[in-house]
Amino acid sequence: MGQRFNGHGLVVGGAAVLLLAGVALGIGSCTTARSASPKASTAKMAVDTYAGVETCRECHAKSFASIGETKMGRILIGHPGIQGEESKGCETCHGPSKQHVTTGGKIVGGLITFTKSSSTSIADRNQVCLTCHTKGARVFWEGSSHEASDVACTNCHTVMKDVSRRDQLAKGTVIDTCNTCHLREVAKQLRNTHMPLREGKMTCTSCHNPHGTVTPALLKENSLNDTCYTCHTEKRGPFLWEHPPVLESCSNCHDPHGSNHEKMLKLAKPRLCQQCHNEQRIHPSTPYGRGNETLTGASTKFVMGRSCSNCHPTIHGSNHPSGAGFIR
């Protein structure tokens, strides 16, 4: 009962079912073995590849002494209650170091290093930092001008020693750190008129976000004018009479990093004004030159201090009913 014969007189049915069940059990056991084996080997690899903080301390005692004074060192090494990836101490940033230890330091063994001559790519080095520093000012790091120029986080910051008072900078101050690359802009701070960076009233990061923005020149605000308006609010307006070059950009007349002329002007007056106002028939546009006395009634040689703003002081804009010429 429950059996049937095929054409060759062989019994099929129950035996076939038993055979299929055996094959299924075999496949299931193989699948379980395949899925369990990598986990076991990964756990074993994790134990074998990480050497531990104390092992690093045996050879790198000097580095431990310096990093212990930094904020990062106190978090990664000196904090007893830290958990997760940060609990690996040095290996949180440098990666597993077991091979490096077993060879007596002769083989780097895949360690992530951060020196200028490092074989680790800048992208891989930065990714270590961005694993934790993902929010705030670093949201637009990818695609920024610094990221596109292969600037490493360790070009501006240092973790191993305490150099600056804030932000783990590689130099003592922000302006000294920026001076590593932006020599021309920092040199302008030595000119006659400049932003008060040397006096410590502001820094480069008051206007720029070095970690990336969606605006040109890594400006923190939406435009250059909006950046200037954060301090110079009286120039914002709106005005009844507006000066077009002022609306376009403050940098049409001013150099925001410093100048040898008053108020950080790019040129001395009246030459600055004459870049645009150079062909006016009824106006003395050439002070101390031959004036058009017939039309103006006065010689231009009496323009005091060669300054157009003697008569046009509200040059950024005017709300006076007769202020079309930005006059007093």
Coordinates of C-alpha atoms in Angstrom, one line a residue, residues 132-274:
C132 CA 32.2 61.3 13.5
H133 CA 32.2 64.9 12.3
T134 CA 29.2 64.8 10.1
K135 CA 26.9 67.6 11.2
G136 CA 27.0 71.4 11.5
A137 CA 29.5 73.2 9.5
R138 CA 30.7 70.1 7.6
V139 CA 27.4 69.4 5.8
F140 CA 28.7 70.8 2.5
W141 CA 32.2 69.5 2.7
E142 CA 31.8 67.2 -0.3
G143 CA 32.1 69.3 -3.5
S144 CA 33.5 72.3 -1.7
S145 CA 36.6 74.0 -3.1
H146 CA 38.8 72.7 -0.3
E147 CA 37.6 69.1 -0.9
A148 CA 38.1 69.5 -4.6
S149 CA 41.6 70.7 -4.1
D150 CA 42.5 67.6 -2.0
V151 CA 42.9 69.5 1.2
A152 CA 43.2 67.0 4.1
C153 CA 41.6 67.7 7.5
T154 CA 45.1 67.3 9.0
N155 CA 46.4 70.1 6.9
C156 CA 44.5 72.5 9.1
H157 CA 43.9 70.5 12.3
T158 CA 46.1 68.3 14.5
V159 CA 45.0 65.7 16.9
M160 CA 48.3 64.6 18.4
K161 CA 49.3 67.8 20.1
D162 CA 47.6 70.9 21.6
V163 CA 48.7 73.8 19.5
S164 CA 45.8 76.2 19.5
R165 CA 43.3 77.3 22.2
R166 CA 40.4 76.1 20.1
D167 CA 39.4 73.7 17.3
Q168 CA 42.6 71.6 17.4
L169 CA 44.2 73.9 14.7
A170 CA 47.6 73.0 13.2
K171 CA 48.7 76.6 13.9
G172 CA 48.2 78.9 16.9
T173 CA 45.4 81.0 15.3
V174 CA 42.9 80.8 12.5
I175 CA 44.7 83.4 10.5
D176 CA 48.0 81.6 10.8
T177 CA 46.4 78.4 9.7
C178 CA 44.8 80.1 6.6
N179 CA 48.2 81.7 5.9
T180 CA 49.5 78.3 5.0
C181 CA 47.8 78.5 1.6
H182 CA 46.2 82.0 1.3
L183 CA 49.3 84.1 1.4
R184 CA 48.0 87.0 -0.6
E185 CA 44.8 87.4 1.4
V186 CA 46.6 87.3 4.8
A187 CA 49.3 89.7 3.5
K188 CA 46.6 92.3 2.9
Q189 CA 46.1 92.4 6.7
L190 CA 49.4 94.2 7.0
R191 CA 48.1 97.1 4.8
N192 CA 47.0 100.5 6.0
T193 CA 43.3 99.7 6.3
H194 CA 42.2 96.1 7.0
M195 CA 39.6 94.0 8.8
P196 CA 40.4 93.8 12.5
L197 CA 41.8 90.2 12.3
R198 CA 45.2 91.1 13.7
E199 CA 43.5 92.8 16.6
G200 CA 41.6 89.7 17.4
K201 CA 38.1 91.2 16.9
M202 CA 37.2 88.7 14.2
T203 CA 38.7 85.8 12.3
C204 CA 38.7 84.4 8.7
T205 CA 35.8 82.1 9.8
S206 CA 33.7 85.2 10.6
C207 CA 33.0 85.5 6.9
H208 CA 34.1 82.1 5.5
N209 CA 33.2 78.5 6.3
P210 CA 36.3 76.4 5.4
H211 CA 34.3 73.2 5.6
G212 CA 32.1 74.1 2.6
T213 CA 29.1 76.2 1.6
V214 CA 26.8 76.6 -1.4
T215 CA 28.1 80.1 -2.1
P216 CA 31.2 81.4 -3.9
A217 CA 34.5 81.8 -1.9
L218 CA 33.1 79.7 0.9
L219 CA 31.1 82.6 2.3
K220 CA 28.8 81.9 5.2
E221 CA 26.0 84.1 3.9
N222 CA 24.1 83.9 0.6
S223 CA 26.2 86.6 -1.1
L224 CA 29.1 88.9 -0.5
N225 CA 26.8 91.8 0.3
D226 CA 24.8 89.7 2.9
T227 CA 28.2 88.9 4.5
C228 CA 29.1 92.5 4.8
Y229 CA 25.7 93.4 6.1
T230 CA 26.1 91.2 9.1
C231 CA 28.3 94.0 10.5
H232 CA 27.5 97.0 8.3
T233 CA 23.8 97.0 8.7
E234 CA 23.4 100.7 8.0
K235 CA 24.4 100.0 4.4
R236 CA 21.7 97.4 3.8
G237 CA 18.8 99.7 2.9
P238 CA 16.3 99.7 1.3
F239 CA 16.9 103.1 -0.1
L240 CA 14.8 105.5 -2.1
W241 CA 17.8 106.2 -4.3
E242 CA 20.1 103.2 -4.8
H243 CA 23.6 103.1 -6.2
P244 CA 23.8 100.2 -8.8
P245 CA 27.5 99.2 -8.1
V246 CA 26.7 99.0 -4.4
L247 CA 23.7 96.7 -5.0
E248 CA 25.8 94.5 -7.3
S249 CA 28.7 93.9 -4.9
C250 CA 30.6 95.7 -2.2
S251 CA 33.8 94.5 -3.7
N252 CA 33.3 96.8 -6.7
C253 CA 34.7 99.5 -4.5
H254 CA 36.2 97.8 -1.5
D255 CA 38.8 95.1 -1.0
P256 CA 37.5 93.1 2.0
H257 CA 40.9 91.7 3.0
G258 CA 42.7 95.1 3.2
S259 CA 43.9 98.1 1.2
N260 CA 46.4 100.9 1.3
H261 CA 43.6 103.4 0.8
E262 CA 41.0 104.7 3.3
K263 CA 38.0 102.4 4.1
M264 CA 39.6 99.5 2.2
L265 CA 38.9 101.2 -1.1
K266 CA 40.5 99.6 -4.2
L267 CA 41.6 103.0 -5.5
A268 CA 42.0 106.4 -4.1
K269 CA 39.2 109.0 -4.7
P270 CA 38.4 110.4 -7.2
R271 CA 40.0 107.7 -9.4
L272 CA 37.7 105.1 -7.9
C273 CA 34.6 107.1 -9.0
Q274 CA 36.1 108.0 -12.4

